[in-house]
Amino acid sequence: MGVVIIGTGKSLPELKVDNTHLSKMVETDNQWIIDRTGIESRHIATKETGLDLAVNSAKEAMGDLDRNSIGLVIVATVSPDMLVPSMGALVKRAMNLENAIAYDLNAACSGFIYGIWNAEALMKTHGIKRALVIGVERLSRITNWEDRGTCIIFGDGAGSAVLELKDDKTGIISSFIKNYDDISNSLTADMQYLKTPFADDEPKEQFLHMNGPQVFRFAVGAIGEAMDIVLQKAGITANDVKYYVPHQANMRIIQSAAQRMKQPIEKFQVNIQTTGNVSAASIPMALADLMKSGKVNSGDIIMMVGFGGGLSAGAILFEAV
Ligand code: UT7
């Protein structure tokens, strides 16, 4: 019995913001951003809600599948439209997913990997036939647009995958997730609570703060560890993997992962140029691009690998159907 990915989809907001646009807002320039990150432009939500993006990507992933067959919806996000109801509950309602249990999960940029890990376990334990795992972010709403160290990196979007429990398929071959304590608070976003009459703490701004070089060093180590461990668990080598779908945080991190695994960069699905870093949505959007590219054949082994705030990291190896 295995859990297979039977559909993928993605959705981007209409507005595309290029590096030149940002160089009018903060002291930066197009070439610096391209050289240090690989990013040329990103999409920013103006009229789209996170729910719009999540639902559009989920509809693409579902195609004409029976909506009543979805038993589980997990939405990975750090930027939900609201705290209650959860994005999962909102997606369930908007898509009439009558039979779904729905909730959100926050594992920052590793969120989609954690979502798949959760879904696989629950599907196998509870006999859930189909699940929808979504990564969605409107990071533009928690970005400090005056901080050139972060605002040039992030973007908005959503990606989805439909998972199915099958008796006769392998699907997910191995998985690994890990939390590392962020002892120096290298990647944080506060909650913007109101002041209460009972506590002295002052309201904080809900901005993403990042010590870029520190997170970069963590990312390079964590991505390598996650990749090594899923391969070991599966008893295969990096050469056996047909395509890699990494978190899209920085082109240099993706290049270092390719070098470490001694794999050509062409095996890595990269869309950071046009999306930037969309946290939990980065991997499912890149996965949707790969699956739609026509390159993937049944039986191909694919690795998704991510890392991010928390600190967190993880990887999933699966066989395409
Ligand atoms: O998805 C979650 C995980 N996130 C990540 O993985 C992000 C990891 N980190 C990064 O991708 C990189 O650290 C950044 C892209 C954020 C920054 O690149 P960097 O090569 O680490 O630059 P830096 O922060 O070490 O700064 C180098 C120089 C500094 O100037 P000095 O001190 O050398 O004069 C910065 O002030 O570049 C300067 N700088 C900029 N210059 C132009 C920093 N940001 C910018 C900018 N434009 N936007």
Coordinates of C-alpha atoms and ligand atoms in Angstrom, one line a residue:
M1 CA 0.0 0.0 0.0
G2 CA 1.4 3.4 -1.0
V3 CA 0.5 7.1 -1.1
V4 CA 0.9 8.5 -4.6
I5 CA 0.7 12.0 -6.0
I6 CA -2.0 12.0 -8.6
G7 CA -2.4 15.7 -9.3
T8 CA -0.6 19.0 -8.9
G9 CA -1.5 22.7 -9.4
K10 CA -0.3 26.2 -8.8
S11 CA -1.6 29.7 -8.7
L12 CA 0.2 33.0 -8.8
P13 CA -1.2 36.5 -8.3
E14 CA -1.5 38.7 -11.4
L15 CA 0.9 41.4 -10.5
K16 CA 4.5 40.7 -11.4
V17 CA 7.1 43.0 -9.6
D18 CA 10.6 43.0 -11.1
N19 CA 13.9 43.9 -9.4
T20 CA 14.0 47.3 -11.1
H21 CA 10.7 48.1 -9.4
L22 CA 12.2 47.2 -6.0
S23 CA 15.3 49.3 -6.7
K24 CA 13.0 52.3 -6.6
M25 CA 11.8 51.4 -3.2
V26 CA 15.0 50.3 -1.4
E27 CA 18.8 50.7 -2.1
T28 CA 19.4 47.7 -4.3
D29 CA 19.9 46.9 -7.9
N30 CA 18.7 44.3 -10.4
Q31 CA 22.2 42.7 -10.9
W32 CA 22.9 42.4 -7.2
I33 CA 19.6 40.5 -6.7
I34 CA 20.2 38.2 -9.7
D35 CA 23.8 37.5 -8.7
R36 CA 23.1 36.9 -5.0
T37 CA 19.7 35.1 -5.3
G38 CA 18.8 34.2 -8.9
I39 CA 15.6 36.1 -8.5
E40 CA 14.4 38.4 -11.4
S41 CA 10.8 39.0 -10.4
R42 CA 8.1 37.8 -8.0
H43 CA 4.3 37.9 -7.9
I44 CA 2.6 40.0 -5.3
A45 CA -1.1 39.7 -4.4
T46 CA -3.1 42.9 -4.8
K47 CA -6.7 41.7 -5.2
E48 CA -6.2 38.0 -4.6
T49 CA -6.7 36.5 -1.1
G50 CA -4.6 33.6 0.1
L51 CA -7.8 31.6 -0.2
D52 CA -8.2 32.5 -3.9
L53 CA -4.7 31.3 -4.6
A54 CA -5.1 28.1 -2.5
V55 CA -8.4 27.3 -4.2
N56 CA -7.2 28.0 -7.7
S57 CA -4.2 25.8 -7.2
A58 CA -6.3 23.0 -5.6
K59 CA -8.8 23.1 -8.4
E60 CA -6.0 22.6 -11.0
A61 CA -4.6 19.7 -8.9
M62 CA -8.0 18.1 -8.6
G63 CA -9.1 18.4 -12.2
D64 CA -12.5 16.5 -12.4
L65 CA -11.9 14.3 -9.4
D66 CA -14.9 13.7 -7.2
R67 CA -14.8 16.4 -4.5
N68 CA -16.5 14.0 -2.0
S69 CA -13.5 11.7 -2.3
I70 CA -11.2 14.1 -0.4
G71 CA -11.0 13.0 3.2
L72 CA -8.2 15.4 4.4
V73 CA -7.0 18.9 3.6
I74 CA -3.8 20.2 5.1
V75 CA -2.8 23.8 4.4
A76 CA 0.8 24.7 5.1
T77 CA 1.3 28.5 5.6
V78 CA 2.9 31.2 7.7
S79 CA 0.6 33.9 6.3
P80 CA -3.0 32.7 6.6
D81 CA -5.8 35.1 5.7
M82 CA -7.1 34.7 9.2
L83 CA -6.4 32.7 12.3
V84 CA -9.9 31.3 12.7
P85 CA -11.3 29.6 10.6
S86 CA -8.1 28.0 9.5
M87 CA -7.2 28.2 5.8
G88 CA -7.9 24.4 5.6
A89 CA -11.5 25.0 6.9
L90 CA -11.9 27.9 4.4
V91 CA -10.7 25.8 1.5
K92 CA -13.0 22.9 2.6
R93 CA -16.0 25.3 2.6
A94 CA -15.1 27.1 -0.7
M95 CA -14.6 23.8 -2.6
N96 CA -17.5 21.9 -1.0
L97 CA -15.2 19.2 0.3
E98 CA -18.0 17.6 2.3
N99 CA -16.0 14.7 3.7
A100 CA -12.7 16.4 4.5
I101 CA -11.0 16.9 7.9
A102 CA -9.2 20.2 7.3
Y103 CA -6.5 22.1 9.3
D104 CA -3.4 24.3 8.9
L105 CA 0.2 23.5 9.7
N106 CA 3.1 25.9 10.2
A107 CA 6.6 24.6 9.5
A108 CA 7.6 27.8 7.6
C109 CA 9.3 27.0 4.2
S110 CA 9.4 23.3 5.0
G111 CA 5.6 23.3 5.5
F112 CA 4.7 21.4 2.3
I113 CA 7.1 18.6 3.2
Y114 CA 5.6 18.4 6.7
G115 CA 2.2 18.4 5.1
I116 CA 2.9 15.5 2.9
W117 CA 4.5 13.6 5.8
N118 CA 1.4 14.2 7.9
A119 CA -1.0 13.3 5.1
E120 CA 0.9 10.0 4.3
A121 CA 0.8 8.9 7.9
L122 CA -2.9 9.8 8.4
M123 CA -4.0 8.2 5.1
K124 CA -2.3 4.9 6.0
T125 CA -3.4 4.9 9.6
H126 CA -7.0 5.9 9.0
G127 CA -7.6 4.6 5.5
I128 CA -8.2 8.0 4.0
K129 CA -8.4 7.5 0.2
R130 CA -7.5 11.0 -1.0
A131 CA -6.0 14.1 0.5
L132 CA -5.2 17.6 -0.6
V133 CA -2.0 19.2 0.6
I134 CA -1.6 22.9 -0.1
G135 CA 1.2 25.4 0.4
V136 CA 0.0 29.0 0.2
E137 CA 1.5 32.3 1.2
R138 CA 0.9 36.0 1.0
L139 CA 4.3 36.9 2.4
S140 CA 4.0 40.4 1.0
R141 CA 1.7 41.2 4.0
I142 CA 4.4 40.3 6.5
T143 CA 7.4 41.7 4.5
N144 CA 9.1 44.9 5.7
W145 CA 9.2 46.7 2.4
E146 CA 11.9 49.0 3.7
D147 CA 14.3 46.2 4.5
R148 CA 16.4 45.3 1.5
G149 CA 17.8 42.2 3.1
T150 CA 14.4 40.5 3.0
C151 CA 12.0 42.4 0.7
I152 CA 13.9 41.4 -2.5
I153 CA 13.5 37.7 -1.7
F154 CA 9.9 36.9 -1.0
G155 CA 6.8 36.6 -3.1
D156 CA 3.2 35.3 -3.0
G157 CA 1.5 32.2 -4.5
A158 CA 0.1 28.7 -3.9
G159 CA 0.7 25.2 -4.9
S160 CA -1.3 22.0 -4.3
A161 CA -1.0 18.2 -4.6
V162 CA -3.6 15.5 -4.5
L163 CA -2.5 12.3 -2.8
E164 CA -4.2 8.9 -3.2
L165 CA -3.9 5.7 -1.2
K166 CA -3.2 2.8 -3.6
D167 CA -2.9 -0.9 -2.9
D168 CA -0.6 -1.6 -5.8
K169 CA 1.7 1.4 -6.0
T170 CA 4.8 2.5 -4.1
G171 CA 4.2 6.3 -4.3
I172 CA 6.1 7.8 -1.4
I173 CA 9.3 5.8 -0.9
S174 CA 10.9 7.5 2.1
S175 CA 10.6 10.7 4.0
F176 CA 12.5 12.6 6.6
I177 CA 11.8 15.7 8.7
K178 CA 13.8 17.4 11.4
N179 CA 13.6 20.4 13.7
Y180 CA 16.7 22.3 14.8
D181 CA 16.4 24.9 17.5
D182 CA 16.8 28.5 16.2
I183 CA 18.9 29.6 19.2
S184 CA 19.9 32.9 17.7
N185 CA 16.4 33.7 16.3
S186 CA 17.8 33.9 12.8
L187 CA 14.4 33.8 11.1
T188 CA 11.4 35.2 12.9
A189 CA 8.0 36.9 12.4
D190 CA 6.2 38.1 15.4
M191 CA 2.4 38.0 16.0
Q192 CA 0.8 41.4 15.9
Y193 CA -1.4 41.1 19.0
L194 CA -3.3 43.9 20.6
K195 CA -2.2 45.3 23.9
T196 CA -4.2 43.9 26.8
P197 CA -5.1 45.7 30.0
F198 CA -3.4 42.9 32.0
A199 CA 0.1 42.5 30.4
D200 CA 3.0 44.9 29.9
D201 CA 4.3 43.6 26.6
E202 CA 4.1 46.1 23.8
P203 CA 2.5 45.3 20.5
K204 CA 5.1 44.1 17.9
E205 CA 5.2 44.4 14.2
Q206 CA 4.5 41.2 12.3
F207 CA 7.5 41.5 9.9
L208 CA 9.8 38.7 8.7
H209 CA 13.2 39.2 10.2
M210 CA 16.1 37.2 8.8
N211 CA 19.8 37.0 9.4
G212 CA 20.4 36.0 5.7
P213 CA 24.0 34.7 5.9
Q214 CA 23.2 32.6 9.1
V215 CA 20.1 31.1 7.5
F216 CA 22.1 30.5 4.3
R217 CA 24.7 28.4 6.2
F218 CA 22.0 26.5 8.0
A219 CA 20.2 25.8 4.7
V220 CA 23.2 24.4 2.9
G221 CA 23.9 22.0 5.8
A222 CA 20.2 21.0 6.4
I223 CA 19.4 20.4 2.8
G224 CA 22.4 18.1 2.5
E225 CA 21.5 16.1 5.6
A226 CA 17.9 15.7 4.5
M227 CA 18.8 14.6 1.0
D228 CA 21.4 12.1 2.3
I229 CA 19.0 10.6 4.8
V230 CA 16.0 10.0 2.5
L231 CA 18.3 8.3 0.0
Q232 CA 19.8 6.1 2.7
K233 CA 16.4 5.2 3.9
A234 CA 15.3 4.2 0.4
G235 CA 18.6 2.4 -0.2
I236 CA 19.2 4.3 -3.5
T237 CA 21.8 6.9 -4.6
A238 CA 21.5 10.4 -5.9
N239 CA 22.0 9.1 -9.5
D240 CA 18.8 7.1 -9.2
V241 CA 16.7 10.3 -8.7
K242 CA 15.4 11.6 -12.0
Y243 CA 14.4 15.1 -10.7
Y244 CA 14.9 17.2 -7.6
V245 CA 12.3 19.8 -6.5
P246 CA 14.1 22.0 -3.9
H247 CA 12.7 24.8 -1.8
Q248 CA 13.3 28.0 -3.9
A249 CA 15.1 30.2 -1.4
N250 CA 18.3 31.1 -3.2
M251 CA 19.8 29.9 -6.5
R252 CA 23.1 29.6 -4.8
I253 CA 21.7 27.1 -2.2
I254 CA 20.2 25.0 -5.0
Q255 CA 23.5 25.0 -6.8
S256 CA 25.4 24.0 -3.7
A257 CA 22.9 21.1 -3.2
A258 CA 23.5 20.0 -6.8
Q259 CA 27.3 20.1 -6.3
R260 CA 27.1 18.2 -3.0
M261 CA 25.0 15.4 -4.6
K262 CA 27.3 15.5 -7.7
Q263 CA 24.2 16.0 -9.9
P264 CA 23.8 18.2 -12.9
I265 CA 21.8 21.4 -12.1
E266 CA 19.4 20.4 -15.0
K267 CA 17.9 17.7 -12.7
F268 CA 16.8 20.5 -10.3
Q269 CA 13.4 22.1 -11.0
V270 CA 14.1 25.8 -10.6
N271 CA 11.4 28.6 -10.8
I272 CA 12.9 31.1 -8.4
Q273 CA 13.7 33.5 -11.2
T274 CA 10.0 34.4 -11.6
T275 CA 8.5 33.5 -8.2
G276 CA 11.1 34.4 -5.6
N277 CA 10.9 32.6 -2.3
V278 CA 7.2 31.8 -1.5
S279 CA 7.9 29.8 1.7
A280 CA 5.5 26.8 2.0
A281 CA 4.2 27.4 -1.6
S282 CA 7.6 27.2 -3.2
I283 CA 8.0 23.4 -3.4
P284 CA 4.4 22.6 -4.6
M285 CA 4.6 25.3 -7.2
A286 CA 7.9 24.0 -8.6
L287 CA 6.5 20.4 -8.4
A288 CA 3.4 21.5 -10.5
D289 CA 5.8 23.1 -13.1
L290 CA 7.8 19.9 -13.2
M291 CA 4.7 17.6 -13.6
K292 CA 3.3 19.8 -16.3
S293 CA 6.6 20.0 -18.2
G294 CA 6.1 16.6 -19.9
K295 CA 9.5 15.5 -18.7
V296 CA 8.3 13.1 -16.0
N297 CA 7.6 9.5 -16.9
S298 CA 5.8 6.9 -14.8
G299 CA 8.3 5.2 -12.5
D300 CA 10.6 8.2 -12.3
I301 CA 11.9 8.9 -8.8
I302 CA 11.6 12.5 -7.6
M303 CA 12.9 14.1 -4.5
M304 CA 11.3 17.2 -2.8
V305 CA 13.5 18.9 -0.3
G306 CA 13.0 21.9 1.9
F307 CA 14.3 23.9 4.8
G308 CA 13.3 27.0 6.6
G309 CA 12.2 28.8 9.8
G310 CA 11.8 27.0 13.0
L311 CA 14.4 25.9 12.0
S312 CA 13.1 23.0 10.0
A313 CA 14.0 20.8 7.2
G314 CA 12.8 17.7 5.4
A315 CA 12.7 15.7 2.2
I316 CA 10.3 13.2 0.5
L317 CA 11.3 10.7 -2.2
F318 CA 8.4 9.4 -4.4
E319 CA 7.8 7.5 -7.5
A320 CA 5.8 9.2 -10.2
V321 CA 2.7 7.4 -11.5
Ligands
UT7_1 O1 13.2 30.4 2.9 C1 13.7 30.5 4.2 C2 15.2 30.4 4.2 N1 15.8 31.6 3.7 C3 16.9 31.5 3.1 O2 17.4 30.4 2.8 C4 17.6 32.8 2.8 C5 19.1 32.5 2.9 N2 19.9 33.7 2.8 C6 20.1 34.3 1.6 O3 19.6 33.9 0.6 C7 21.2 35.4 1.5 O4 21.8 35.5 2.7 C8 20.6 36.8 1.1 C9 20.1 36.8 -0.3 C10 19.4 37.2 2.0 C11 21.7 37.9 1.3 O5 22.8 37.6 0.5 P1 24.2 37.5 1.1 O6 25.1 37.2 0.0 O7 24.2 36.6 2.3 O8 24.4 39.0 1.5 P2 24.8 39.6 2.9 O9 23.6 39.7 3.8 O10 26.0 38.9 3.5 O11 25.3 41.1 2.5 C12 26.4 41.3 1.6 C13 26.4 42.8 1.3 C14 26.3 43.7 2.5 O12 27.1 44.8 2.3 P3 28.5 45.0 2.9 O13 28.4 44.9 4.3 O14 29.3 43.8 2.3 O15 29.0 46.3 2.4 C15 24.8 44.0 2.5 O16 24.6 45.3 3.1 O17 25.3 43.1 0.4 C16 24.5 44.1 1.0 N3 23.1 43.9 0.7 C17 22.6 44.4 -0.4 N4 23.0 45.1 -1.4 C18 22.2 45.4 -2.4 C19 22.2 43.2 1.4 N5 21.0 43.2 0.8 C20 21.2 43.9 -0.4 C21 20.4 44.2 -1.4 N6 20.9 45.0 -2.4 N7 19.1 43.8 -1.5

